[in-house]
Amino acid sequence: MSWSRRRVLALGVGALGAGVAYRLIKGHGIAGHALDVINRIYGPQIARQDAATEFAYAYEEFVLEKGIEGKALDLGYWSGLHRLPYVKDVLGKIDDSVIDKFATSTNVIRAAEDGLPLEFVALFEPYHTPCLNQLGAFAVS
């Protein structure tokens, strides 16, 4: 069977269309996955707050700054490949990173325990913003 340019183009356009449709219906990148992790670990009342969304987009930007690895990771979440068995194990390691960064970048512990509004100032990066560690700032152990 010979593949003509028209068939290859039609297949490519169809695959792109399916990817865009999936993205619109269900798919999301790293930011969406981060919100899913926050929802699963900290609960929907925390995940629905604007500060959680701000954190998710800041985390996505942090990962994308990692270069080609970050962009490949985002593509994995964007396309839904993170649901495949082997890929899920490899990409699942990002969940721990989201949990740690969220706890150190927001006042999630005080928000959950004391009912305070969730606050996000900046993504905690120990070499760039050591004073923004929310856990250390509030002396939470």
PDB file of C-alpha atoms in Angstrom:
ATOM      1  CA  MET A   1       0.000   0.000   0.000  1.00  0.00           C
ATOM      2  CA  SER A   2       1.440   3.312  -1.064  1.00  0.00           C
ATOM      3  CA  TRP A   3       0.993   6.416   1.042  1.00  0.00           C
ATOM      4  CA  SER A   4       0.253   9.502  -0.989  1.00  0.00           C
ATOM      5  CA  ARG A   5       0.926  13.001   0.295  1.00  0.00           C
ATOM      6  CA  ARG A   6      -2.782  13.601   0.530  1.00  0.00           C
ATOM      7  CA  ARG A   7      -3.285  10.566   2.821  1.00  0.00           C
ATOM      8  CA  VAL A   8      -0.366  11.528   5.040  1.00  0.00           C
ATOM      9  CA  LEU A   9      -1.626  15.102   5.262  1.00  0.00           C
ATOM     10  CA  ALA A  10      -5.171  13.916   6.031  1.00  0.00           C
ATOM     11  CA  LEU A  11      -3.847  11.559   8.710  1.00  0.00           C
ATOM     12  CA  GLY A  12      -1.772  14.349  10.257  1.00  0.00           C
ATOM     13  CA  VAL A  13      -4.664  16.813  10.241  1.00  0.00           C
ATOM     14  CA  GLY A  14      -6.945  14.153  11.721  1.00  0.00           C
ATOM     15  CA  ALA A  15      -4.465  13.365  14.498  1.00  0.00           C
ATOM     16  CA  LEU A  16      -4.019  17.066  15.236  1.00  0.00           C
ATOM     17  CA  GLY A  17      -7.790  17.548  15.284  1.00  0.00           C
ATOM     18  CA  ALA A  18      -8.220  14.607  17.639  1.00  0.00           C
ATOM     19  CA  GLY A  19      -5.526  16.026  19.924  1.00  0.00           C
ATOM     20  CA  VAL A  20      -7.145  19.463  19.985  1.00  0.00           C
ATOM     21  CA  ALA A  21     -10.562  17.927  20.635  1.00  0.00           C
ATOM     22  CA  TYR A  22      -9.146  15.843  23.481  1.00  0.00           C
ATOM     23  CA  ARG A  23      -7.473  18.938  24.936  1.00  0.00           C
ATOM     24  CA  LEU A  24     -10.707  20.896  24.788  1.00  0.00           C
ATOM     25  CA  ILE A  25     -12.773  18.109  26.309  1.00  0.00           C
ATOM     26  CA  LYS A  26     -10.479  16.479  28.866  1.00  0.00           C
ATOM     27  CA  GLY A  27      -6.792  17.074  28.331  1.00  0.00           C
ATOM     28  CA  HIS A  28      -4.642  19.546  30.170  1.00  0.00           C
ATOM     29  CA  GLY A  29      -0.958  20.143  30.656  1.00  0.00           C
ATOM     30  CA  ILE A  30       1.130  20.244  33.777  1.00  0.00           C
ATOM     31  CA  ALA A  31      -0.966  23.002  35.354  1.00  0.00           C
ATOM     32  CA  GLY A  32      -4.118  20.901  35.068  1.00  0.00           C
ATOM     33  CA  HIS A  33      -2.345  17.857  36.427  1.00  0.00           C
ATOM     34  CA  ALA A  34      -1.027  19.923  39.341  1.00  0.00           C
ATOM     35  CA  LEU A  35      -4.588  21.020  40.133  1.00  0.00           C
ATOM     36  CA  ASP A  36      -5.704  17.380  39.987  1.00  0.00           C
ATOM     37  CA  VAL A  37      -2.982  16.433  42.481  1.00  0.00           C
ATOM     38  CA  ILE A  38      -3.919  19.334  44.768  1.00  0.00           C
ATOM     39  CA  ASN A  39      -7.576  18.298  44.577  1.00  0.00           C
ATOM     40  CA  ARG A  40      -6.724  14.680  45.384  1.00  0.00           C
ATOM     41  CA  ILE A  41      -4.304  15.422  48.253  1.00  0.00           C
ATOM     42  CA  TYR A  42      -5.578  18.636  49.847  1.00  0.00           C
ATOM     43  CA  GLY A  43      -9.238  18.483  48.872  1.00  0.00           C
ATOM     44  CA  PRO A  44     -11.581  20.304  46.498  1.00  0.00           C
ATOM     45  CA  GLN A  45     -12.114  23.320  48.771  1.00  0.00           C
ATOM     46  CA  ILE A  46      -8.377  24.111  48.538  1.00  0.00           C
ATOM     47  CA  ALA A  47      -8.091  23.270  44.806  1.00  0.00           C
ATOM     48  CA  ARG A  48     -10.973  25.586  43.880  1.00  0.00           C
ATOM     49  CA  GLN A  49      -9.297  28.692  45.292  1.00  0.00           C
ATOM     50  CA  ASP A  50      -7.610  31.179  42.961  1.00  0.00           C
ATOM     51  CA  ALA A  51      -4.264  30.806  44.732  1.00  0.00           C
ATOM     52  CA  ALA A  52      -4.188  27.103  43.821  1.00  0.00           C
ATOM     53  CA  THR A  53      -4.701  27.977  40.153  1.00  0.00           C
ATOM     54  CA  GLU A  54      -1.966  30.623  40.356  1.00  0.00           C
ATOM     55  CA  PHE A  55       0.359  28.031  41.878  1.00  0.00           C
ATOM     56  CA  ALA A  56      -0.481  25.498  39.156  1.00  0.00           C
ATOM     57  CA  TYR A  57       0.432  27.915  36.361  1.00  0.00           C
ATOM     58  CA  ALA A  58       3.611  28.996  38.172  1.00  0.00           C
ATOM     59  CA  TYR A  59       4.542  25.327  38.600  1.00  0.00           C
ATOM     60  CA  GLU A  60       3.925  24.673  34.909  1.00  0.00           C
ATOM     61  CA  GLU A  61       6.188  27.607  34.017  1.00  0.00           C
ATOM     62  CA  PHE A  62       8.829  26.236  36.425  1.00  0.00           C
ATOM     63  CA  VAL A  63       8.757  22.844  34.686  1.00  0.00           C
ATOM     64  CA  LEU A  64       8.773  24.325  31.181  1.00  0.00           C
ATOM     65  CA  GLU A  65      11.911  26.290  32.080  1.00  0.00           C
ATOM     66  CA  LYS A  66      13.677  22.921  32.385  1.00  0.00           C
ATOM     67  CA  GLY A  67      14.050  22.911  28.600  1.00  0.00           C
ATOM     68  CA  ILE A  68      13.218  20.001  26.321  1.00  0.00           C
ATOM     69  CA  GLU A  69      12.501  17.656  29.251  1.00  0.00           C
ATOM     70  CA  GLY A  70       9.902  20.038  30.623  1.00  0.00           C
ATOM     71  CA  LYS A  71       8.265  20.504  27.242  1.00  0.00           C
ATOM     72  CA  ALA A  72       8.177  16.724  26.706  1.00  0.00           C
ATOM     73  CA  LEU A  73       6.603  16.289  30.120  1.00  0.00           C
ATOM     74  CA  ASP A  74       3.951  18.898  29.310  1.00  0.00           C
ATOM     75  CA  LEU A  75       3.272  17.160  25.988  1.00  0.00           C
ATOM     76  CA  GLY A  76       2.838  13.874  27.848  1.00  0.00           C
ATOM     77  CA  TYR A  77       0.140  15.383  30.050  1.00  0.00           C
ATOM     78  CA  TRP A  78      -1.368  17.407  27.229  1.00  0.00           C
ATOM     79  CA  SER A  79      -1.795  14.380  24.974  1.00  0.00           C
ATOM     80  CA  GLY A  80      -3.051  12.004  27.642  1.00  0.00           C
ATOM     81  CA  LEU A  81      -0.005   9.708  27.402  1.00  0.00           C
ATOM     82  CA  HIS A  82       0.381   9.883  31.185  1.00  0.00           C
ATOM     83  CA  ARG A  83      -2.405   7.310  31.456  1.00  0.00           C
ATOM     84  CA  LEU A  84      -0.389   4.553  29.724  1.00  0.00           C
ATOM     85  CA  PRO A  85       1.054   1.960  32.162  1.00  0.00           C
ATOM     86  CA  TYR A  86       4.815   2.555  31.777  1.00  0.00           C
ATOM     87  CA  VAL A  87       4.500   6.280  31.147  1.00  0.00           C
ATOM     88  CA  LYS A  88       2.226   6.661  34.185  1.00  0.00           C
ATOM     89  CA  ASP A  89       4.950   5.238  36.435  1.00  0.00           C
ATOM     90  CA  VAL A  90       7.593   7.595  35.045  1.00  0.00           C
ATOM     91  CA  LEU A  91       5.445  10.725  34.967  1.00  0.00           C
ATOM     92  CA  GLY A  92       3.863   9.931  38.318  1.00  0.00           C
ATOM     93  CA  LYS A  93       7.032  11.107  40.048  1.00  0.00           C
ATOM     94  CA  ILE A  94       5.931  14.685  39.438  1.00  0.00           C
ATOM     95  CA  ASP A  95       3.108  14.252  41.967  1.00  0.00           C
ATOM     96  CA  ASP A  96       5.562  14.313  44.894  1.00  0.00           C
ATOM     97  CA  SER A  97       7.135  17.460  43.507  1.00  0.00           C
ATOM     98  CA  VAL A  98       3.744  19.177  43.229  1.00  0.00           C
ATOM     99  CA  ILE A  99       2.860  18.245  46.816  1.00  0.00           C
ATOM    100  CA  ASP A 100       6.180  19.529  48.197  1.00  0.00           C
ATOM    101  CA  LYS A 101       6.202  22.741  46.161  1.00  0.00           C
ATOM    102  CA  PHE A 102       2.561  23.474  47.034  1.00  0.00           C
ATOM    103  CA  ALA A 103       3.204  22.997  50.751  1.00  0.00           C
ATOM    104  CA  THR A 104       6.262  25.262  50.718  1.00  0.00           C
ATOM    105  CA  SER A 105       4.835  27.894  48.347  1.00  0.00           C
ATOM    106  CA  THR A 106       1.444  28.431  49.951  1.00  0.00           C
ATOM    107  CA  ASN A 107      -0.075  28.551  53.412  1.00  0.00           C
ATOM    108  CA  VAL A 108      -2.062  25.382  52.682  1.00  0.00           C
ATOM    109  CA  ILE A 109      -1.587  23.917  56.152  1.00  0.00           C
ATOM    110  CA  ARG A 110      -2.912  27.001  57.905  1.00  0.00           C
ATOM    111  CA  ALA A 111      -5.650  27.365  55.293  1.00  0.00           C
ATOM    112  CA  ALA A 112      -6.803  23.792  55.826  1.00  0.00           C
ATOM    113  CA  GLU A 113      -6.526  23.760  59.617  1.00  0.00           C
ATOM    114  CA  ASP A 114      -7.605  27.301  60.510  1.00  0.00           C
ATOM    115  CA  GLY A 115      -9.940  28.012  57.596  1.00  0.00           C
ATOM    116  CA  LEU A 116      -7.851  30.960  56.361  1.00  0.00           C
ATOM    117  CA  PRO A 117      -7.899  31.870  52.678  1.00  0.00           C
ATOM    118  CA  LEU A 118      -5.178  30.187  50.640  1.00  0.00           C
ATOM    119  CA  GLU A 119      -2.273  32.505  49.812  1.00  0.00           C
ATOM    120  CA  PHE A 120       0.346  32.070  47.091  1.00  0.00           C
ATOM    121  CA  VAL A 121       3.114  34.645  46.788  1.00  0.00           C
ATOM    122  CA  ALA A 122       5.702  32.917  44.624  1.00  0.00           C
ATOM    123  CA  LEU A 123       6.958  29.449  43.832  1.00  0.00           C
ATOM    124  CA  PHE A 124       9.471  28.458  46.480  1.00  0.00           C
ATOM    125  CA  GLU A 125      12.880  27.875  44.945  1.00  0.00           C
ATOM    126  CA  PRO A 126      15.554  27.601  47.639  1.00  0.00           C
ATOM    127  CA  TYR A 127      18.321  29.133  45.507  1.00  0.00           C
ATOM    128  CA  HIS A 128      16.260  32.022  44.123  1.00  0.00           C
ATOM    129  CA  THR A 129      13.672  32.830  46.802  1.00  0.00           C
ATOM    130  CA  PRO A 130      14.778  31.271  50.114  1.00  0.00           C
ATOM    131  CA  CYS A 131      12.689  33.660  52.232  1.00  0.00           C
ATOM    132  CA  LEU A 132       9.383  32.687  50.609  1.00  0.00           C
ATOM    133  CA  ASN A 133       9.133  29.257  52.239  1.00  0.00           C
ATOM    134  CA  GLN A 134       5.653  29.428  53.763  1.00  0.00           C
ATOM    135  CA  LEU A 135       6.315  26.462  56.050  1.00  0.00           C
ATOM    136  CA  GLY A 136       9.366  28.187  57.519  1.00  0.00           C
ATOM    137  CA  ALA A 137       7.721  31.607  57.615  1.00  0.00           C
ATOM    138  CA  PHE A 138       4.880  30.380  59.813  1.00  0.00           C
ATOM    139  CA  ALA A 139       7.066  27.992  61.835  1.00  0.00           C
ATOM    140  CA  VAL A 140       4.900  25.022  60.943  1.00  0.00           C
ATOM    141  CA  SER A 141       6.438  21.679  61.746  1.00  0.00           C
TER     142      SER A 141
END
